[in-house]
Amino acid sequence: MFASTGRRDRGATEPSVDPMKRNRRISAVAVLALAALVTGTGAGFAATTTPSATPVATHAFDTAPATATAPTRSFQGTLPAPTGPYAAGEDVIHLTDASRPDPWVPSSGPRQLTVTMVYPAVPGTGTPAPYMTLAEAAGHIQRAKIPASSGITPQNLAGVTTHAFDRARPQRGKYPLVVLSPGFGDPRMVLTALATDLASHGYVVALVGHTHEDSGETLANGETPPCAICDDPNLDMDTVTASRALDVSFVIEQLTHGNTAWRLAHIVDKHEIGMAGHSIGGASAAATMIADPRVRAGVNMDGTFFPAPLPGRINRPFLMLGAAAYHSAGGGDNWGQAWAALGGYKKWLAVTGANHPSFTDVDLLEEQAGFPTPPLDPERGIVITREYVTAFFDQTLKGIRSPLLDGPSPNNPEVLFQH
């Protein structure tokens, strides 16, 4: 998950990059892999590199450049506390779609998903939730080939402070559901800071782990399978977004029909559903909205659209939030095409100084591990992401008008309104 400021993933686009080469790039937020020891293409924990027109290592944890310098202290990661009036409760659930074989490893049987549910909770209840399982952390470290001398261990990676609490007592009432989807190669945990903040402001959040698409999600049987498709240079990313749309629709179905999939399903308002994603997860938000009318609002955080929506396909609210260096009006990606096709309430925000992982936990954890960070302060990246995504869902799912979305704000000078 820890990546350099230059890394991009397959859900993001760099200016002046040949499309055929660009499509070979794979996300790096993929591995909270706190290793300033990797070149990669997404938002992983890695050494600072510069964007290149040729494919580089495809994951935040893949290879260690000879010039990388390992940190000399033990890593201790802490995410920002949620800012809303509620605490963030957490449950991890395991779902099996018996009607659908796994798209990447059919021999593994029906599609299995691990989902972290984060919800409005009563402060002072529950026990501190880990960032990930030890097996998930070990998978990140192994894929990145992080040496023991880095100070990064499965224990301290799994033990990042999340400010979420296992089995905390839920607040009374019903709350809109927001589904979060990470970048390609990235575990669901890289969106934890956003998930806990949304929960603290009155949302139920489903953080979906897309099995076989990252360094490992621990399944119901205790297995943590590695990525099956991360190294495929010919992978069609439109196929990935279509598969994720099926994942998300299945999760929504499980959470809104009956109370068997999750013990707290009764607190979900099944009529108010949104989705946000980072990189290919953001592209998947658009694909899901096209396929599933239950998703009333969507957010793409710094991801190239795979494919760009056609006019008339999305006439519901949509927010495009990206790094100004890649996703400003007139840029070389397909955001302009997507913007023109969107038919509902829409906003396009570009953040100056941001890099690809600025909209995730990665930059902050990378900084805490002692590695270089982008011009945008990592905590500012999290603050901006939280404020604008929450404001968007407040307005579109709760009907609470947010002046923050009306135009530039002196409190957020980095955020540039496009069009």
Coordinates of C-alpha atoms in Angstrom, one line a residue:
M1 CA 0.0 0.0 0.0
F2 CA 2.9 2.3 0.3
A3 CA 3.9 3.8 -2.9
S4 CA 6.0 6.5 -4.4
T5 CA 4.7 9.8 -5.5
G6 CA 5.2 8.8 -9.1
R7 CA 3.4 5.5 -9.0
R8 CA 0.0 5.1 -10.6
D9 CA -2.3 2.2 -11.0
R10 CA -4.4 0.8 -13.8
G11 CA -7.2 3.0 -12.7
A12 CA -5.2 6.1 -13.1
T13 CA -3.6 7.9 -16.1
E14 CA -0.4 9.9 -16.4
P15 CA -0.1 12.6 -19.0
S16 CA 1.7 11.7 -22.2
V17 CA 1.7 8.0 -21.5
D18 CA 1.0 5.7 -24.4
P19 CA -2.4 4.1 -23.8
M20 CA -1.1 0.6 -24.5
K21 CA 1.7 1.0 -22.1
R22 CA -0.5 2.7 -19.5
N23 CA -2.9 -0.2 -19.5
R24 CA -0.1 -2.5 -18.4
R25 CA 0.4 -0.6 -15.2
I26 CA -1.0 -2.0 -12.0
S27 CA -2.0 -0.2 -8.9
A28 CA 0.2 0.2 -6.0
V29 CA -2.0 1.4 -3.3
A30 CA -2.2 -2.3 -3.5
V31 CA 0.1 -2.9 -0.7
L32 CA 0.1 -0.8 2.3
A33 CA 3.4 -2.3 1.9
L34 CA 5.3 0.2 3.7
A35 CA 8.4 -0.1 1.9
A36 CA 10.3 2.7 0.5
L37 CA 11.8 -0.1 -1.2
V38 CA 9.7 -0.5 -4.3
T39 CA 9.1 1.0 -7.6
G40 CA 5.5 0.6 -8.6
T41 CA 2.5 2.1 -10.4
G42 CA 0.0 2.8 -7.7
A43 CA -0.1 4.0 -4.2
G44 CA 2.1 1.7 -2.3
F45 CA 4.7 2.3 0.4
A46 CA 7.8 2.8 -1.6
A47 CA 10.8 4.8 -2.7
T48 CA 10.3 8.0 -4.5
T49 CA 10.3 7.5 -8.3
T50 CA 9.3 9.6 -11.2
P51 CA 6.6 8.8 -13.7
S52 CA 7.8 6.9 -16.7
A53 CA 6.3 6.2 -20.1
T54 CA 7.4 2.6 -19.8
P55 CA 5.9 0.1 -17.5
V56 CA 7.7 -0.3 -14.2
A57 CA 7.3 -2.7 -11.3
T58 CA 3.6 -3.3 -11.0
H59 CA 3.1 -3.3 -7.3
A60 CA 4.0 -1.4 -4.3
F61 CA 5.7 -4.4 -2.9
D62 CA 7.3 -5.9 -5.9
T63 CA 11.0 -5.0 -6.1
A64 CA 13.5 -3.0 -4.1
P65 CA 15.6 -0.5 -6.0
A66 CA 19.3 -0.5 -5.1
T67 CA 19.1 3.1 -4.0
A68 CA 16.4 2.6 -1.5
T69 CA 17.2 3.3 2.1
A70 CA 15.4 1.2 4.8
P71 CA 14.1 3.0 7.8
T72 CA 16.0 2.5 11.0
R73 CA 13.1 2.6 13.4
S74 CA 10.1 0.4 14.0
F75 CA 7.1 1.4 12.1
Q76 CA 4.1 2.6 14.1
G77 CA 1.2 3.7 12.0
T78 CA -1.8 5.8 13.2
L79 CA -4.7 7.0 11.1
P80 CA -6.5 10.3 11.9
A81 CA -9.4 10.0 14.3
P82 CA -12.9 10.3 12.8
T83 CA -14.3 13.8 12.9
G84 CA -18.0 13.1 13.4
P85 CA -20.2 12.8 16.5
Y86 CA -20.3 9.0 16.4
A87 CA -17.6 6.4 17.1
A88 CA -16.8 4.0 14.3
G89 CA -17.8 0.4 14.9
E90 CA -16.4 -2.5 12.8
D91 CA -17.3 -6.0 11.8
V92 CA -15.6 -8.2 9.2
I93 CA -18.0 -10.4 7.3
H94 CA -17.5 -13.1 4.7
L95 CA -19.9 -13.6 1.8
T96 CA -20.2 -16.3 -0.8
D97 CA -22.0 -15.8 -4.1
A98 CA -23.1 -19.3 -4.9
S99 CA -24.5 -18.2 -8.2
R100 CA -21.2 -17.1 -9.6
P101 CA -17.8 -18.8 -10.0
D102 CA -14.8 -16.9 -9.1
P103 CA -13.9 -14.9 -12.3
W104 CA -10.1 -15.1 -11.8
V105 CA -9.7 -18.6 -10.3
P106 CA -12.7 -20.7 -11.3
S107 CA -11.2 -23.8 -9.7
S108 CA -11.6 -22.1 -6.3
G109 CA -15.4 -22.4 -6.5
P110 CA -18.0 -19.7 -5.9
R111 CA -17.0 -16.1 -5.6
Q112 CA -16.0 -15.3 -2.0
L113 CA -15.6 -11.8 -0.6
T114 CA -14.3 -10.4 2.6
V115 CA -16.1 -7.1 3.6
T116 CA -15.3 -4.7 6.4
M117 CA -18.5 -3.1 7.8
V118 CA -17.9 0.2 9.5
Y119 CA -20.9 1.8 11.2
P120 CA -22.0 4.6 13.5
A121 CA -21.4 3.4 17.0
V122 CA -21.7 4.4 20.6
P123 CA -18.4 5.9 21.9
G124 CA -16.6 3.8 24.5
T125 CA -17.9 0.4 23.3
G126 CA -16.1 -2.4 21.5
T127 CA -12.4 -3.1 21.4
P128 CA -9.8 -1.6 19.1
A129 CA -9.9 -3.1 15.6
P130 CA -6.7 -4.1 13.8
Y131 CA -5.9 -2.7 10.4
M132 CA -5.7 -6.1 8.8
T133 CA -5.0 -9.7 9.7
L134 CA -1.5 -10.9 10.2
A135 CA -1.8 -13.1 7.1
E136 CA -2.9 -10.1 5.0
A137 CA 0.0 -8.1 6.4
A138 CA 2.5 -10.9 5.7
G139 CA 1.1 -11.2 2.1
H140 CA 1.9 -7.5 1.5
I141 CA 5.3 -7.7 2.9
Q142 CA 6.1 -10.9 0.9
R143 CA 4.9 -9.5 -2.4
A144 CA 7.0 -6.4 -1.8
K145 CA 10.0 -8.4 -0.8
I146 CA 10.5 -6.0 2.2
P147 CA 13.6 -7.0 4.2
A148 CA 13.5 -7.4 7.9
S149 CA 15.9 -4.5 8.3
S150 CA 13.1 -2.1 7.1
G151 CA 11.5 -2.3 10.6
I152 CA 8.2 -3.3 9.0
T153 CA 6.7 -6.5 10.3
P154 CA 3.3 -8.2 9.9
Q155 CA 2.6 -7.3 13.5
N156 CA 3.1 -3.6 13.3
L157 CA 1.5 -3.4 9.9
A158 CA -1.6 -5.2 11.1
G159 CA -1.5 -3.1 14.3
V160 CA -1.9 0.4 12.6
T161 CA -4.2 2.4 14.8
T162 CA -7.6 2.7 13.0
H163 CA -9.9 4.4 15.6
A164 CA -12.4 1.7 14.7
F165 CA -13.8 -0.7 17.3
D166 CA -14.7 -4.3 16.9
R167 CA -18.3 -5.1 17.7
A168 CA -19.0 -1.7 19.2
R169 CA -22.7 -1.0 20.1
P170 CA -24.4 0.6 17.1
Q171 CA -26.3 3.9 17.2
R172 CA -30.0 3.6 16.9
G173 CA -31.7 4.4 13.6
K174 CA -31.1 3.7 9.9
Y175 CA -28.2 5.1 7.9
P176 CA -27.3 5.4 4.2
L177 CA -25.0 2.7 2.9
V178 CA -21.7 3.7 1.1
V179 CA -19.7 0.9 -0.6
L180 CA -16.0 1.6 -1.0
S181 CA -13.8 -0.2 -3.6
P182 CA -9.9 0.1 -3.6
G183 CA -7.5 0.5 -6.4
F184 CA -6.4 -2.5 -8.5
G185 CA -3.9 -4.5 -6.5
D186 CA -4.8 -2.6 -3.3
P187 CA -6.4 -4.2 -0.2
R188 CA -9.6 -2.8 1.1
M189 CA -7.8 -1.4 4.2
V190 CA -6.2 1.5 2.3
L191 CA -9.6 3.3 2.5
T192 CA -10.0 2.9 6.2
A193 CA -9.5 6.5 7.2
L194 CA -12.3 7.5 4.8
A195 CA -14.5 4.6 6.0
T196 CA -14.2 5.5 9.7
D197 CA -15.0 9.2 9.1
L198 CA -18.1 8.4 7.0
A199 CA -19.3 6.1 9.8
S200 CA -18.7 8.9 12.4
H201 CA -21.0 11.2 10.3
G202 CA -23.8 8.7 10.1
Y203 CA -23.1 6.2 7.3
V204 CA -22.8 2.5 7.1
V205 CA -19.8 1.7 5.1
A206 CA -18.9 -1.6 3.3
L207 CA -15.2 -1.8 2.4
V208 CA -15.1 -4.6 -0.2
G209 CA -12.0 -6.8 -0.6
H210 CA -12.0 -8.0 -4.2
T211 CA -10.5 -11.5 -3.9
H212 CA -7.5 -12.5 -6.1
E213 CA -7.1 -8.8 -7.1
D214 CA -4.5 -7.9 -4.4
S215 CA -1.8 -9.4 -2.2
G216 CA -4.4 -11.2 -0.1
E217 CA -7.8 -11.0 1.6
T218 CA -8.4 -13.4 4.5
L219 CA -11.4 -15.5 3.6
A220 CA -13.9 -17.3 5.8
N221 CA -11.9 -20.5 5.8
G222 CA -8.8 -18.7 7.0
E223 CA -7.0 -18.8 3.7
T224 CA -5.4 -15.6 2.3
P225 CA -5.0 -16.2 -1.4
P226 CA -2.5 -14.0 -3.3
C227 CA -3.3 -12.0 -6.4
A228 CA -4.1 -14.1 -9.4
I229 CA -4.2 -11.4 -12.0
C230 CA -1.8 -8.7 -10.9
D231 CA 1.0 -9.7 -13.2
D232 CA -1.1 -10.2 -16.3
P233 CA 0.1 -7.6 -18.8
N234 CA -2.9 -8.3 -21.1
L235 CA -5.6 -8.0 -18.5
D236 CA -8.6 -6.1 -19.9
M237 CA -9.5 -3.5 -17.2
D238 CA -13.0 -3.1 -18.5
T239 CA -13.4 -6.8 -17.5
V240 CA -12.2 -5.9 -14.0
T241 CA -14.7 -3.1 -13.5
A242 CA -17.5 -5.3 -14.8
S243 CA -16.5 -8.0 -12.3
R244 CA -16.4 -5.5 -9.5
A245 CA -19.8 -4.2 -10.4
L246 CA -21.1 -7.8 -9.8
D247 CA -19.2 -8.0 -6.5
V248 CA -20.7 -4.7 -5.3
S249 CA -24.3 -5.6 -6.4
F250 CA -24.0 -8.9 -4.6
V251 CA -22.8 -7.1 -1.4
I252 CA -25.7 -4.6 -1.6
E253 CA -28.2 -7.5 -2.1
Q254 CA -26.8 -9.3 1.0
L255 CA -27.0 -6.2 3.1
T256 CA -30.5 -5.0 2.1
H257 CA -32.4 -8.3 2.0
G258 CA -32.8 -9.9 5.4
N259 CA -30.4 -9.8 8.3
T260 CA -28.4 -13.0 7.8
A261 CA -25.4 -11.6 6.0
W262 CA -24.6 -9.1 8.8
R263 CA -25.9 -8.9 12.3
L264 CA -26.5 -5.2 12.0
A265 CA -28.2 -5.1 8.6
H266 CA -31.3 -3.6 10.1
I267 CA -29.5 -0.3 10.5
V268 CA -29.0 0.0 6.7
D269 CA -31.3 2.4 4.8
K270 CA -31.8 0.3 1.7
H271 CA -33.2 3.2 -0.2
E272 CA -30.1 5.5 0.2
I273 CA -27.0 3.8 -1.4
G274 CA -23.8 5.3 -2.7
M275 CA -20.5 4.1 -3.9
A276 CA -17.0 5.5 -3.9
G277 CA -13.7 4.1 -5.1
H278 CA -10.1 4.9 -5.7
S279 CA -8.4 4.4 -9.0
I280 CA -9.9 1.3 -10.7
G281 CA -12.3 1.3 -7.7
G282 CA -13.5 4.7 -8.9
A283 CA -14.0 3.4 -12.4
S284 CA -15.9 0.6 -10.8
A285 CA -18.2 3.0 -9.1
A286 CA -19.3 4.3 -12.6
A287 CA -19.6 0.7 -13.9
T288 CA -21.7 -0.3 -10.9
M289 CA -24.0 2.7 -11.3
I290 CA -24.7 1.8 -14.9
A291 CA -25.4 -1.8 -14.0
D292 CA -27.3 -1.3 -10.7
P293 CA -29.9 1.5 -10.3
R294 CA -29.9 1.1 -6.6
V295 CA -26.7 3.0 -6.4
R296 CA -27.9 6.6 -6.3
A297 CA -24.6 8.5 -6.2
G298 CA -21.0 7.7 -7.1
V299 CA -17.4 9.0 -6.5
N300 CA -14.3 8.4 -8.6
M301 CA -11.2 9.2 -6.7
D302 CA -8.3 9.6 -9.2
G303 CA -9.2 6.8 -11.5
T304 CA -9.3 6.6 -15.2
F305 CA -12.7 5.4 -16.4
F306 CA -12.7 1.8 -17.7
P307 CA -14.7 2.3 -19.8
A308 CA -15.7 6.0 -20.0
P309 CA -19.5 6.1 -19.6
L310 CA -21.6 6.9 -22.7
P311 CA -24.1 9.8 -22.6
G312 CA -27.4 8.7 -21.0
R313 CA -25.9 5.9 -19.0
I314 CA -25.4 7.8 -15.7
N315 CA -28.0 10.4 -14.9
R316 CA -27.5 10.3 -11.1
P317 CA -25.1 12.4 -9.0
F318 CA -21.4 11.8 -9.6
L319 CA -18.2 13.3 -8.1
M320 CA -14.8 13.2 -9.8
L321 CA -12.0 14.0 -7.3
G322 CA -8.5 13.7 -8.5
A323 CA -4.9 14.9 -8.5
A324 CA -4.5 18.1 -10.5
A325 CA -1.4 16.8 -12.2
Y326 CA -3.4 14.1 -13.9
H327 CA -7.1 14.9 -13.7
S328 CA -7.6 18.6 -14.6
A329 CA -9.8 19.7 -17.4
G330 CA -8.0 19.5 -20.7
G331 CA -5.8 16.7 -19.4
G332 CA -4.7 13.6 -21.4
D333 CA -7.0 11.1 -19.7
N334 CA -10.7 10.4 -20.3
W335 CA -12.2 12.4 -17.5
G336 CA -13.3 15.1 -20.0
Q337 CA -15.1 12.4 -22.0
A338 CA -16.8 11.1 -18.8
W339 CA -17.7 14.6 -17.6
A340 CA -19.5 15.3 -20.9
A341 CA -21.4 12.1 -20.6
L342 CA -22.6 12.5 -17.0
G343 CA -26.2 13.6 -17.0
G344 CA -27.0 14.3 -13.4
Y345 CA -25.7 16.5 -10.6
K346 CA -21.9 16.4 -11.0
K347 CA -18.7 18.0 -9.7
W348 CA -15.1 17.8 -10.9
L349 CA -12.5 18.7 -8.3
A350 CA -8.7 18.7 -8.9
V351 CA -6.3 18.8 -5.9
T352 CA -3.0 20.6 -6.4
G353 CA 0.1 18.8 -5.0
A354 CA -1.7 15.5 -4.7
N355 CA -0.4 12.2 -6.1
H356 CA -2.3 9.0 -6.8
P357 CA -2.4 7.7 -3.2
S358 CA -3.2 11.1 -1.6
F359 CA -6.9 10.0 -1.5
T360 CA -6.0 6.9 0.6
D361 CA -4.3 6.1 3.8
V362 CA -1.0 5.4 2.0
D363 CA 0.8 8.7 2.0
L364 CA 0.3 9.3 5.7
L365 CA 1.5 5.8 6.6
E366 CA 4.4 6.2 4.3
E367 CA 5.3 9.5 6.0
Q368 CA 5.1 7.8 9.4
A369 CA 7.5 5.1 8.2
G370 CA 10.0 7.8 7.3
F371 CA 9.7 7.8 3.5
P372 CA 9.3 10.7 1.1
T373 CA 5.8 12.1 0.5
P374 CA 4.2 14.3 -2.2
P375 CA 4.0 18.1 -2.1
L376 CA 0.5 17.8 -0.6
D377 CA 0.8 17.1 3.1
P378 CA -0.5 13.6 3.7
E379 CA -2.9 14.6 6.4
R380 CA -4.3 17.3 4.2
G381 CA -4.9 14.7 1.5
I382 CA -7.0 12.7 4.0
V383 CA -8.8 15.8 5.3
I384 CA -9.7 16.9 1.8
T385 CA -10.9 13.5 0.8
R386 CA -13.0 13.1 3.9
E387 CA -14.6 16.5 3.7
Y388 CA -15.6 16.5 0.0
V389 CA -16.7 12.9 -0.1
T390 CA -18.8 13.3 3.0
A391 CA -20.2 16.6 1.7
F392 CA -21.2 15.0 -1.6
F393 CA -23.0 12.0 0.1
D394 CA -24.6 14.4 2.6
Q395 CA -26.1 16.3 -0.3
T396 CA -27.0 13.4 -2.5
L397 CA -28.1 10.7 0.0
K398 CA -29.3 12.7 3.0
G399 CA -30.5 15.9 1.2
I400 CA -28.3 18.1 3.4
R401 CA -27.0 21.0 1.2
S402 CA -23.2 21.5 1.6
P403 CA -21.8 25.0 0.7
L404 CA -18.4 23.2 0.4
L405 CA -19.6 21.9 -3.0
D406 CA -20.6 25.3 -4.3
G407 CA -17.2 26.5 -5.3
P408 CA -13.6 27.3 -4.1
S409 CA -13.1 27.5 -0.3
P410 CA -10.4 29.6 1.4
N411 CA -10.0 26.7 3.9
N412 CA -9.2 24.3 1.0
P413 CA -7.1 26.3 -1.4
E414 CA -5.7 23.1 -2.9
V415 CA -9.1 22.2 -4.3
L416 CA -9.7 23.5 -7.8
F417 CA -13.2 23.4 -9.3
Q418 CA -13.1 22.4 -12.9
H419 CA -15.7 23.8 -15.4

